[in-house]
Tab-separated table of C-alpha atoms and ligand atoms in Angstrom:
chain	number	residue	atom	x	y	z
A	1	MET	CA	45.597	169.923	113.608
A	2	THR	CA	48.229	172.453	113.054
A	3	GLU	CA	50.542	171.838	115.715
A	4	GLN	CA	52.950	168.635	115.169
A	5	ASN	CA	53.100	166.136	117.824
A	6	LYS	CA	50.354	167.843	119.826
A	7	THR	CA	48.536	165.651	122.433
A	8	VAL	CA	44.828	165.621	121.609
A	9	ARG	CA	42.267	164.661	124.218
A	10	ILE	CA	38.741	164.032	123.099
A	11	LEU	CA	35.627	163.939	125.186
A	12	ALA	CA	33.328	161.363	123.751
A	13	ILE	CA	29.772	160.845	124.115
A	14	GLU	CA	27.713	157.558	122.894
A	15	SER	CA	24.076	157.463	123.398
A	16	SER	CA	22.783	155.785	119.991
A	17	CYS	CA	20.988	152.706	121.803
A	18	ASP	CA	20.680	151.819	125.341
A	19	GLU	CA	23.945	152.872	126.920
A	20	THR	CA	24.767	156.103	127.940
A	21	ALA	CA	28.421	156.539	127.944
A	22	ALA	CA	31.155	159.113	127.913
A	23	ALA	CA	35.010	158.819	127.733
A	24	VAL	CA	38.143	160.818	127.416
A	25	VAL	CA	40.413	159.469	125.047
A	26	GLU	CA	44.150	160.689	124.165
A	27	ASN	CA	45.523	160.691	120.455
A	28	GLY	CA	43.035	158.094	119.575
A	29	ARG	CA	44.612	155.294	121.352
A	30	LYS	CA	45.035	156.137	125.229
A	31	VAL	CA	41.784	155.664	127.257
A	32	LEU	CA	41.812	158.365	130.283
A	33	SER	CA	38.447	157.672	131.321
A	34	SER	CA	35.473	155.469	130.190
A	35	VAL	CA	32.144	155.630	132.124
A	36	ILE	CA	28.731	153.218	130.913
A	37	TYR	CA	25.686	153.705	132.356
A	38	SER	CA	23.652	150.742	130.901
A	39	GLN	CA	19.917	150.716	131.018
A	40	ILE	CA	19.785	146.880	130.229
A	41	ALA	CA	18.018	146.247	133.680
A	42	THR	CA	15.272	148.441	132.514
A	43	HIS	CA	15.003	147.126	129.271
A	44	THR	CA	15.031	143.663	130.071
A	45	LEU	CA	11.653	144.193	131.688
A	46	TYR	CA	10.112	144.816	128.131
A	47	GLY	CA	12.317	141.875	126.329
A	48	GLY	CA	14.114	144.459	124.216
A	49	VAL	CA	14.949	148.156	124.057
A	50	VAL	CA	11.993	150.506	124.107
A	51	PRO	CA	13.117	153.584	122.357
A	52	GLU	CA	11.113	156.048	124.457
A	53	ILE	CA	12.354	154.591	127.536
A	54	ALA	CA	15.825	154.799	126.289
A	55	SER	CA	15.569	158.426	125.322
A	56	ARG	CA	14.280	159.489	128.856
A	57	LYS	CA	17.021	157.497	130.738
A	58	HIS	CA	19.542	158.960	128.464
A	59	ILE	CA	18.364	162.454	129.334
A	60	GLU	CA	18.516	161.703	133.175
A	61	LYS	CA	21.874	160.202	133.163
A	62	ILE	CA	24.060	161.981	130.328
A	63	SER	CA	25.251	165.152	132.431
A	64	GLN	CA	26.457	162.747	135.409
A	65	VAL	CA	27.860	160.336	133.059
A	66	VAL	CA	29.910	163.445	131.293
A	67	GLU	CA	31.056	164.894	134.331
A	68	CYS	CA	31.995	161.400	135.821
A	69	ALA	CA	34.354	160.762	132.639
A	70	LEU	CA	35.921	164.219	132.848
A	71	SER	CA	36.606	163.740	136.722
A	72	GLU	CA	38.039	160.438	136.249
A	73	ALA	CA	40.336	161.685	133.695
A	74	GLY	CA	41.153	164.359	136.143
A	75	MET	CA	40.015	167.264	133.589
A	76	LYS	CA	37.603	170.086	132.961
A	77	LEU	CA	35.516	170.500	130.058
A	78	ARG	CA	37.884	173.429	129.016
A	79	ASP	CA	40.976	171.093	129.136
A	80	VAL	CA	39.799	168.862	126.438
A	81	ASP	CA	40.629	169.585	122.531
A	82	ALA	CA	37.412	168.516	121.031
A	83	VAL	CA	34.077	166.895	121.620
A	84	GLY	CA	33.188	163.944	119.715
A	85	VAL	CA	29.518	162.275	119.544
A	86	THR	CA	27.999	159.619	117.744
A	87	TYR	CA	25.258	161.086	115.392
A	88	GLY	CA	24.147	157.915	113.800
A	89	PRO	CA	23.155	155.117	113.031
A	90	GLY	CA	20.954	154.284	115.778
A	91	LEU	CA	17.501	155.220	117.402
A	92	VAL	CA	16.682	158.919	116.662
A	93	GLY	CA	15.623	159.839	120.056
A	94	PRO	CA	18.712	158.218	121.905
A	95	LEU	CA	21.112	159.764	119.376
A	96	LEU	CA	19.478	163.349	119.668
A	97	ILE	CA	20.162	163.447	123.449
A	98	GLY	CA	23.917	162.613	122.773
A	99	VAL	CA	24.206	164.979	119.938
A	100	SER	CA	22.283	167.822	121.912
A	101	ALA	CA	24.729	167.315	124.738
A	102	ALA	CA	27.894	167.408	122.484
A	103	LYS	CA	26.904	170.603	120.684
A	104	ALA	CA	25.973	172.305	124.038
A	105	MET	CA	29.289	171.585	125.526
A	106	ALA	CA	31.319	172.113	122.383
A	107	TRP	CA	29.596	175.605	122.042
A	108	ALA	CA	29.931	176.312	125.694
A	109	ALA	CA	33.679	175.565	125.983
A	110	ASP	CA	34.457	176.674	122.442
A	111	LYS	CA	35.756	173.431	121.203
A	112	PRO	CA	35.363	171.566	117.691
A	113	LEU	CA	32.621	169.229	117.436
A	114	VAL	CA	33.395	165.930	115.733
A	115	GLY	CA	30.266	163.683	114.816
A	116	VAL	CA	31.287	159.895	114.440
A	117	ASN	CA	29.657	157.101	112.704
A	118	HIS	CA	28.897	154.401	115.303
A	119	ILE	CA	29.980	151.557	113.167
A	120	GLU	CA	33.309	153.210	112.445
A	121	GLY	CA	33.433	153.734	116.166
A	122	HIS	CA	33.245	149.824	116.893
A	123	VAL	CA	36.048	149.346	114.404
A	124	ALA	CA	38.152	151.894	116.161
A	125	ALA	CA	37.688	149.908	119.434
A	126	ASN	CA	40.680	147.747	118.024
A	127	PHE	CA	43.090	150.922	117.999
A	128	ILE	CA	42.806	151.227	121.703
A	129	GLU	CA	44.146	147.870	122.631
A	130	HIS	CA	46.392	147.109	119.776
A	131	PRO	CA	48.824	149.788	119.447
A	132	ASP	CA	50.521	147.955	116.245
A	133	LEU	CA	47.007	147.783	114.530
A	134	GLU	CA	47.036	150.227	111.517
A	135	PRO	CA	45.081	149.971	108.211
A	136	PRO	CA	44.777	148.440	105.926
A	137	PHE	CA	43.092	145.456	107.337
A	138	MET	CA	39.880	143.239	107.152
A	139	CYS	CA	37.245	143.655	109.789
A	140	LEU	CA	34.227	141.694	110.394
A	141	ILE	CA	31.731	144.114	112.297
A	142	VAL	CA	29.090	142.111	113.985
A	143	SER	CA	26.736	143.990	116.436
A	144	GLY	CA	22.866	144.160	117.221
A	145	GLY	CA	21.956	146.325	114.307
A	146	HIS	CA	25.045	145.595	111.806
A	147	THR	CA	26.859	142.804	110.420
A	148	HIS	CA	29.653	144.070	107.643
A	149	LEU	CA	32.688	142.387	106.282
A	150	VAL	CA	35.051	145.372	105.258
A	151	VAL	CA	38.370	146.232	104.321
A	152	VAL	CA	39.433	149.079	106.458
A	153	GLU	CA	41.736	151.039	103.655
A	154	ASP	CA	42.376	153.760	106.060
A	155	TYR	CA	41.368	155.486	109.110
A	156	GLY	CA	37.698	156.110	108.376
A	157	ARG	CA	37.637	154.663	104.905
A	158	PHE	CA	35.985	151.381	104.382
A	159	ARG	CA	35.353	149.087	101.268
A	160	ILE	CA	32.329	146.757	101.836
A	161	LEU	CA	32.807	143.325	100.799
A	162	GLY	CA	29.548	141.801	102.371
A	163	ARG	CA	26.652	142.622	104.463
A	164	THR	CA	23.767	140.962	105.988
A	165	ARG	CA	20.616	140.879	103.584
A	166	ASP	CA	18.148	140.539	106.606
A	167	ASP	CA	18.970	140.254	110.454
A	168	ALA	CA	22.152	141.307	112.021
A	169	ALA	CA	23.951	138.684	113.566
A	170	GLY	CA	23.383	140.166	117.229
A	171	GLU	CA	19.685	140.589	116.491
A	172	ALA	CA	19.590	136.803	115.358
A	173	PHE	CA	20.999	136.057	118.856
A	174	ASP	CA	18.410	138.345	120.749
A	175	LYS	CA	15.529	136.739	118.830
A	176	VAL	CA	16.574	133.126	119.371
A	177	ALA	CA	17.550	133.688	123.016
A	178	ARG	CA	13.640	135.302	123.369
A	179	SER	CA	12.326	132.366	121.636
A	180	VAL	CA	13.744	129.948	124.172
A	181	GLY	CA	13.243	132.189	127.084
A	182	LEU	CA	16.437	133.422	127.820
A	183	GLY	CA	15.521	136.988	127.879
A	184	TYR	CA	17.612	140.258	126.701
A	185	PRO	CA	20.235	140.740	125.647
A	186	GLY	CA	20.315	137.347	124.047
A	187	GLY	CA	23.926	137.075	122.921
A	188	PRO	CA	25.559	136.818	126.265
A	189	LYS	CA	23.115	134.473	127.620
A	190	ILE	CA	23.324	132.068	124.593
A	191	ASP	CA	26.974	132.359	124.840
A	192	ARG	CA	26.907	131.281	128.496
A	193	ALA	CA	24.033	128.728	127.824
A	194	ALA	CA	25.903	127.025	125.045
A	195	LYS	CA	28.748	126.022	127.078
A	196	ASP	CA	26.685	123.417	128.667
A	197	GLY	CA	25.188	122.081	125.177
A	198	ASN	CA	26.180	120.113	122.382
A	199	SER	CA	26.883	122.136	119.294
A	200	SER	CA	26.589	119.166	117.073
A	201	ALA	CA	23.123	118.082	118.383
A	202	ILE	CA	21.040	119.553	115.674
A	203	VAL	CA	22.289	120.817	112.077
A	204	PHE	CA	20.993	124.112	111.051
A	205	PRO	CA	21.295	125.272	107.643
A	206	LYS	CA	24.196	127.757	106.647
A	207	ALA	CA	22.497	130.213	104.408
A	208	LYS	CA	24.622	131.353	101.439
A	209	VAL	CA	23.511	134.652	99.225
A	210	ALA	CA	23.373	133.674	95.767
A	211	ASP	CA	26.212	135.492	93.602
A	212	SER	CA	27.364	137.375	96.910
A	213	PRO	CA	29.924	135.230	98.530
A	214	TYR	CA	30.676	137.598	101.474
A	215	ASP	CA	26.891	138.652	102.169
A	216	PHE	CA	25.219	137.244	105.213
A	217	SER	CA	21.517	135.989	105.821
A	218	PHE	CA	20.299	135.004	109.319
A	219	SER	CA	16.583	135.043	109.052
A	220	GLY	CA	16.542	131.598	107.651
A	221	LEU	CA	18.423	130.287	110.506
A	222	LYS	CA	16.168	132.101	112.917
A	223	SER	CA	13.033	130.466	111.189
A	224	ALA	CA	14.803	126.995	111.347
A	225	VAL	CA	15.165	127.475	115.121
A	226	LEU	CA	11.565	128.540	115.399
A	227	ASN	CA	10.337	125.715	113.472
A	228	TYR	CA	12.379	123.047	115.322
A	229	GLN	CA	10.652	124.325	118.601
A	230	ASN	CA	7.405	124.193	117.182
A	231	HIS	CA	7.798	120.808	115.697
A	232	ALA	CA	9.133	119.593	119.196
A	233	ARG	CA	6.017	120.993	120.765
A	234	MET	CA	3.677	119.664	118.222
A	235	THR	CA	5.095	116.094	118.682
A	236	GLY	CA	5.811	116.445	122.522
A	237	GLU	CA	9.566	116.108	122.363
A	238	THR	CA	11.603	117.929	125.196
A	239	VAL	CA	13.999	120.627	123.753
A	240	VAL	CA	17.254	120.494	125.219
A	241	VAL	CA	17.769	124.638	125.350
A	242	GLU	CA	21.653	124.374	125.584
A	243	ASP	CA	21.703	121.820	122.764
A	244	LEU	CA	19.622	124.213	120.660
A	245	VAL	CA	21.366	127.236	121.384
A	246	ALA	CA	24.805	125.801	120.950
A	247	SER	CA	23.634	124.468	117.506
A	248	PHE	CA	22.281	127.648	116.617
A	249	GLN	CA	25.450	129.691	117.604
A	250	LYS	CA	27.703	127.117	115.627
A	251	ALA	CA	25.723	127.733	112.579
A	252	VAL	CA	26.372	131.653	113.121
A	253	VAL	CA	30.022	131.150	113.915
A	254	ASP	CA	30.800	128.775	111.033
A	255	VAL	CA	29.458	131.551	108.590
A	256	LEU	CA	31.195	134.416	110.027
A	257	VAL	CA	34.573	132.762	110.306
A	258	GLU	CA	34.463	131.024	106.786
A	259	HIS	CA	33.322	134.533	104.947
A	260	THR	CA	35.806	136.378	106.831
A	261	VAL	CA	38.967	133.748	106.305
A	262	ASP	CA	37.861	133.208	102.695
A	263	ALA	CA	37.864	137.184	102.124
A	264	ALA	CA	41.134	137.373	103.979
A	265	ARG	CA	42.749	135.024	101.586
A	266	GLU	CA	41.014	136.250	98.613
A	267	PHE	CA	41.985	139.889	99.036
A	268	GLY	CA	45.676	138.884	100.661
A	269	PHE	CA	44.932	140.319	104.161
A	270	LYS	CA	47.121	138.787	107.096
A	271	GLN	CA	45.671	141.068	109.592
A	272	VAL	CA	42.171	140.409	110.368
A	273	ALA	CA	40.009	142.209	113.262
A	274	MET	CA	36.529	141.757	114.629
A	275	ALA	CA	34.387	144.461	116.065
A	276	GLY	CA	30.685	144.912	117.766
A	277	GLY	CA	28.909	143.359	120.535
A	278	VAL	CA	28.805	139.867	118.732
A	279	ALA	CA	32.718	140.108	118.682
A	280	SER	CA	32.683	139.474	122.308
A	281	ASN	CA	31.039	135.923	121.769
A	282	SER	CA	33.467	133.249	123.193
A	283	ALA	CA	32.686	130.692	120.379
A	284	LEU	CA	33.405	133.076	117.842
A	285	ARG	CA	36.548	134.342	118.997
A	286	ALA	CA	37.917	130.732	119.504
A	287	ALA	CA	36.787	129.664	116.282
A	288	MET	CA	37.953	132.768	114.315
A	289	LYS	CA	41.549	132.275	116.170
A	290	LYS	CA	41.867	128.770	115.277
A	291	ALA	CA	40.962	129.558	111.581
A	292	CYS	CA	43.238	132.465	111.495
A	293	ASP	CA	46.077	130.592	113.135
A	294	LYS	CA	45.807	127.813	110.435
A	295	LYS	CA	46.157	130.339	107.531
A	296	GLY	CA	49.050	132.682	109.288
A	297	ILE	CA	46.645	135.387	109.863
A	298	SER	CA	47.060	137.937	112.964
A	299	LEU	CA	43.570	138.274	114.586
A	300	TYR	CA	42.531	141.291	116.731
A	301	TYR	CA	39.471	141.936	118.599
A	302	PRO	CA	38.788	144.371	121.649
A	303	SER	CA	38.085	143.253	125.300
A	304	PRO	CA	34.304	142.391	125.783
A	305	VAL	CA	33.807	145.916	127.379
A	306	LEU	CA	34.989	147.697	124.201
A	307	CYS	CA	33.149	145.370	121.884
A	308	THR	CA	29.588	146.369	123.251
A	309	ASP	CA	28.581	149.975	123.063
A	310	ASN	CA	31.045	152.525	124.838
A	311	ALA	CA	32.257	156.172	124.319
A	312	ALA	CA	36.060	155.121	124.166
A	313	MET	CA	35.599	153.943	120.819
A	314	ILE	CA	33.872	157.007	119.770
A	315	GLY	CA	36.817	159.000	121.038
A	316	SER	CA	39.357	156.985	119.144
A	317	ALA	CA	37.194	157.371	115.818
A	318	ALA	CA	36.778	161.064	116.516
A	319	TYR	CA	40.392	161.492	116.858
A	320	TYR	CA	41.121	160.154	113.164
A	321	GLU	CA	38.229	162.140	111.929
A	322	LEU	CA	39.621	165.286	113.683
A	323	ILE	CA	43.117	165.010	112.531
A	324	ARG	CA	42.020	164.771	108.819
A	325	GLY	CA	40.190	168.016	109.136
A	326	ASN	CA	36.483	166.424	109.601
A	327	VAL	CA	34.760	168.729	112.115
A	328	SER	CA	30.903	169.183	112.195
A	329	GLY	CA	28.942	172.290	112.463
A	330	LEU	CA	26.621	173.158	115.445
A	331	ASP	CA	23.827	172.192	112.884
A	332	LEU	CA	24.953	168.407	113.236
A	333	ASN	CA	21.938	166.317	113.507
A	334	ALA	CA	21.035	162.608	114.436
A	335	VAL	CA	21.050	160.480	111.247
A	336	PRO	CA	19.259	157.272	112.407
A	337	GLY	CA	20.001	155.610	109.108
A	338	LEU	CA	23.843	156.602	108.842
A	339	LYS	CA	25.650	154.077	106.468
A	340	LEU	CA	29.262	152.963	107.243
A	341	GLY	CA	31.591	155.138	105.262
A	342	GLU	CA	28.856	158.105	105.298
A	343	ARG	CA	29.869	161.506	106.936
B	1	KG4	O1	27.757	146.512	119.437
B	1	KG4	P1	26.346	146.479	120.258
B	1	KG4	O2	26.672	146.740	121.700
B	1	KG4	O3	25.037	147.397	120.037
B	1	KG4	C1	24.886	147.482	118.648
B	1	KG4	O4	25.632	148.642	118.134
B	1	KG4	O5	24.191	146.931	118.107
B	1	KG4	O6	25.898	144.787	120.068
B	1	KG4	C2	24.942	144.399	121.016
B	1	KG4	C3	24.416	143.161	120.305
B	1	KG4	C4	23.330	142.542	121.123
B	1	KG4	O7	22.576	141.874	119.911
B	1	KG4	C5	23.990	141.314	122.104
B	1	KG4	O8	23.023	140.326	122.002
B	1	KG4	C6	25.262	140.967	121.187
B	1	KG4	O9	25.632	142.344	120.721
B	1	KG4	N1	26.236	140.401	121.862
B	1	KG4	C7	26.511	139.320	121.798
B	1	KG4	C8	27.420	138.757	123.169
B	1	KG4	N2	27.390	139.951	123.923
B	1	KG4	C9	26.689	140.900	123.149
B	1	KG4	N3	26.176	138.080	121.027
B	1	KG4	C10	26.771	136.884	121.101
B	1	KG4	N4	27.677	136.713	122.134
B	1	KG4	C11	27.947	137.503	123.075
B	1	KG4	N5	28.700	137.152	124.069
B	2	ZN	ZN1	26.914	149.537	118.744
């Protein structure tokens, strides 16, 4: 941006998985509108996201969702300063719908196009509700597809300290929920059911990854949960679902909290944030808060609606990319395997 102190309003689009979302965000921090059309009801019928159905739903809804976001912000397309869009990581079909719509709008209105990394967007959700939060800080990113422990060195610049070696935290929640018949999406259902359970009823292993103190592994835990159920079935014991999911949740939460607090201490960070769908988990929030309070660390996390997929977070990340001059060409393509920190 050449003009100092200019108000920058970005129309942002998110369609990487099963939410069709659009938002208008001012200067990366103020949400003027945020509209989310969730496809959860459709995918619940199949026990998980069906990519082809997700793409079709995105096509059906995207124009309406964008129009709604603009009108709630009291704006027309010509009034925005740029169009931001998630171009990866995610499902290729769904990503392509958002990217194509954003390109068409940027071209038609002659506005800059800003491709945004979805994981960077999750981190940026924290900037919306915490005006005092600025890099550097540590961030635990826990979503359905990703689990990373990172240092946010600057806006859009990350140093990865740890990542999952197998399943993402949210994926483990979804798979365990399915195995006990709670359905999709598993995270919120386990969160709710665990409140009626005893988290010390079953002791599950806490996976450590040799030589990588901040890496995570959840597939062993998932197998332990499945083995527990198989064993109970064979011996005729009853499984108390609430106790099982509360114990599973505790095992996940303990590892996430331990790694995050240990890393904050080792690298000397007094500000820790959480991001992604699993960051809305009530047990994780409570345990992380307790551990951070004990160490004098300030903890930040977005409201639940900004933890799960939304376009406001993409509008925030797009702003920080735009002011650093990171504008995309009209040849922007969907990159399903885009890594954190890649552009
Ligand atoms: O960030 P997100 O909306 O999408 C991805 O980018 O993956 O995360 C979705 C994931 C799902 O696995 C869902 O089960 C999990 O976040 N999730 C939760 C909760 N709410 C959503 N996991 C645990 N507790 C929750 N309350
Ligand atoms: Zn996400």
